[in-house]
């Protein structure tokens, strides 16, 4: 591997340049390269000052997160050593910062005696977002350079700040317009000319007479906001140690916090999510250089719940949309909902009135498919019914220009069948948004058997453009997310039959961290959808439809929140679920009719059954190749289904629980009399458990 660090000499100033694409993460080779270059510069008698710089994209994005847990992470010189070398350099060192300067990258910069930066350089300590704290002196040097309050905000939030905003603090000595390295050389020359003393951040003091009071206030706020995550409080305590304590003592507090967080399951989860979200964009059999189709104009069919939200995604990024409905009334209603949503955002101060108008000006309502002749991408969000989809896609096939991408937002229906309604199945795929579509980050991109590589690649790029996290799914009933959700729902329904009540199951799963329990979620989404799906499936399978408790609720007109009752009852205009004796009676009747004697069920059993049901179905989805990797499943569950972030997704949860333990539990459930066959552990799960391997 070529040396990622180069050294050049310009008169009395040596310039050390880090260039390890893409973002100068501080892996072993880069650290060693910096240390060697620094030694050389210090050994060269002609050199009197040193500039340390990176690339336009990044000074450095910090420690190499891919090295964590590998021998390279600890390989000497470690980052703390390199920073001490800079700080202890007998010749002045000037950090020249452009692009990203994050985490260990900022800690490295703070080891320099002086710093200059481009105005838009991005400086931050985002370790907290990985469940960590800055582990190379950042919690001690930053307060010494920018003051306690600014430092605490940066460390605890992890949010970066533009260099221009930090000008005037000891962190940024000068903003450079134009050539950064040239500016840094001139600055270094000035240091020499003026004979400025070396300014070591560690020698500064944190001056803040109100410091302790501020920290106490911050403890209360951070404690209340960081439920389930230990890192923010540890960040706070490390920064607190910078006040009135010697530098080395503060570093000791920081170190202990860093090591304990590195071993925490919460950090493991957040680091997994960081890698998983980036991996999801990579499609194994799709060449990275696939030529994309140009998407400038979008068509959306159906201005209901989903079509309206889907439309907003495009308007938000300045892309024009033609929105088609069957009747003027439905179109007017859909457009009015979009406007109302924007106006609500405006009332919260997050959009200006002119932005509302700009966005609304980009949407054109229509009742005629003629408006789609020049659309590059059309997304259908009409009723979930194959006959309706057939007529829509046959029409699209007739009217759309060659090369237009034709997408369906179907939740469950077979994309290959939908594609077969056209003479261009290669242009068809699923784009499955989640409700509310303008808010939820997840997008399942469903790849049909015939979907062309450039259609898939273009759709992934579109997803990025509209700020979605896209995962690719193969075709199966419910795709990745809803297929797993169905198993989770069946497991929860089984618990109801066996003796639990909706409020107990919801309570246990919410304590586990799910945003909402399955019964509250059912009431919110509408129980009639599942009722219709179960009837359809029975019909397709040619078997008699046997209603379960959820169907009995629907038969009684209880569809959930929209009818004022479902699993729970709701007071008019309120969304709080109130346990309902009517539901309990329906459940009791069902048990009696099926000769079930209810038993006591623990919260632990609720978690085991519901979450392992997800895991087992996830394993089947993996072995069938519906998902390319386990981490895609986690990305889906975290972003589309309210799975708790601190647990990293169902597949990582299973890894951490131990796959042999998951297998044992599933075997126990599968061995119960009358058990559903889907409790049998998936072959892939058995194999991994046997081989001592993990999903992620
Ligand atoms: N280590 C290793 N790889 C990294 C990295 C890091 N710190 N930061 C980014 N990358 C990789 C990404 O994985 C991605 O790889 P890929 O191309 O193979 O998918 C590539 O760089 C580009 O990243 P993004 O796709 O995220 O590009 P963006 O331009 O959208 O964002 C970024 C760039 C703002 C730097 C963003 O990647 C980021 O936030 N990175 C993490 C920064 C961070 O958390 N740093 C702290 C690390 S922990 C630390 O420093 C500990 C220390 O205190 C001891
Ligand atoms: P909806 O009932 O709110 O809206 C459907 C709209 O399509 C209605 O306004 C209707 O007038 C219009 N429509 C029906 N047939 C049409 C046709 N032939 N031409 C033009 N317009 C037509 O339904 P919703 O909830 O928006 O669902 C739409 C699709 O999105 C379905 O396939 C559904 O499975 C899927 N979906 C729904 C989610 C949800 O949470 N509601 C989540 C993800 C996907």
Coordinates of C-alpha atoms in Angstrom, one line a residue, residues 5 30 33 92 119 131 164 174 229 269 275 305 348 365 463 472 516 557-558 563-564 637 659 696:
X5 CA 1.3 10.7 4.1
X30 CA -1.9 6.8 8.5
X33 CA 2.9 7.9 8.4
X92 CA 5.6 25.0 15.8
X119 CA -14.6 28.8 6.6
X131 CA -22.0 5.3 21.7
X164 CA -16.4 30.2 10.6
X174 CA -7.4 32.2 11.3
X229 CA -27.7 5.3 26.2
X269 CA -25.3 -1.4 18.3
X275 CA -21.6 0.3 9.1
X305 CA -52.2 8.4 2.5
X348 CA -43.6 25.3 13.7
X365 CA -52.7 17.6 -10.3
X463 CA -33.6 7.2 -2.7
X472 CA -32.9 -3.9 -1.5
X516 CA -45.0 1.0 19.9
X557 CA -66.6 -2.9 13.5
X558 CA -63.6 -2.2 15.7
X563 CA -63.4 3.8 14.4
X564 CA -62.7 4.8 18.1
X637 CA -36.3 -2.8 11.4
X659 CA -27.4 -17.8 18.5
X696 CA -23.5 -9.7 11.6

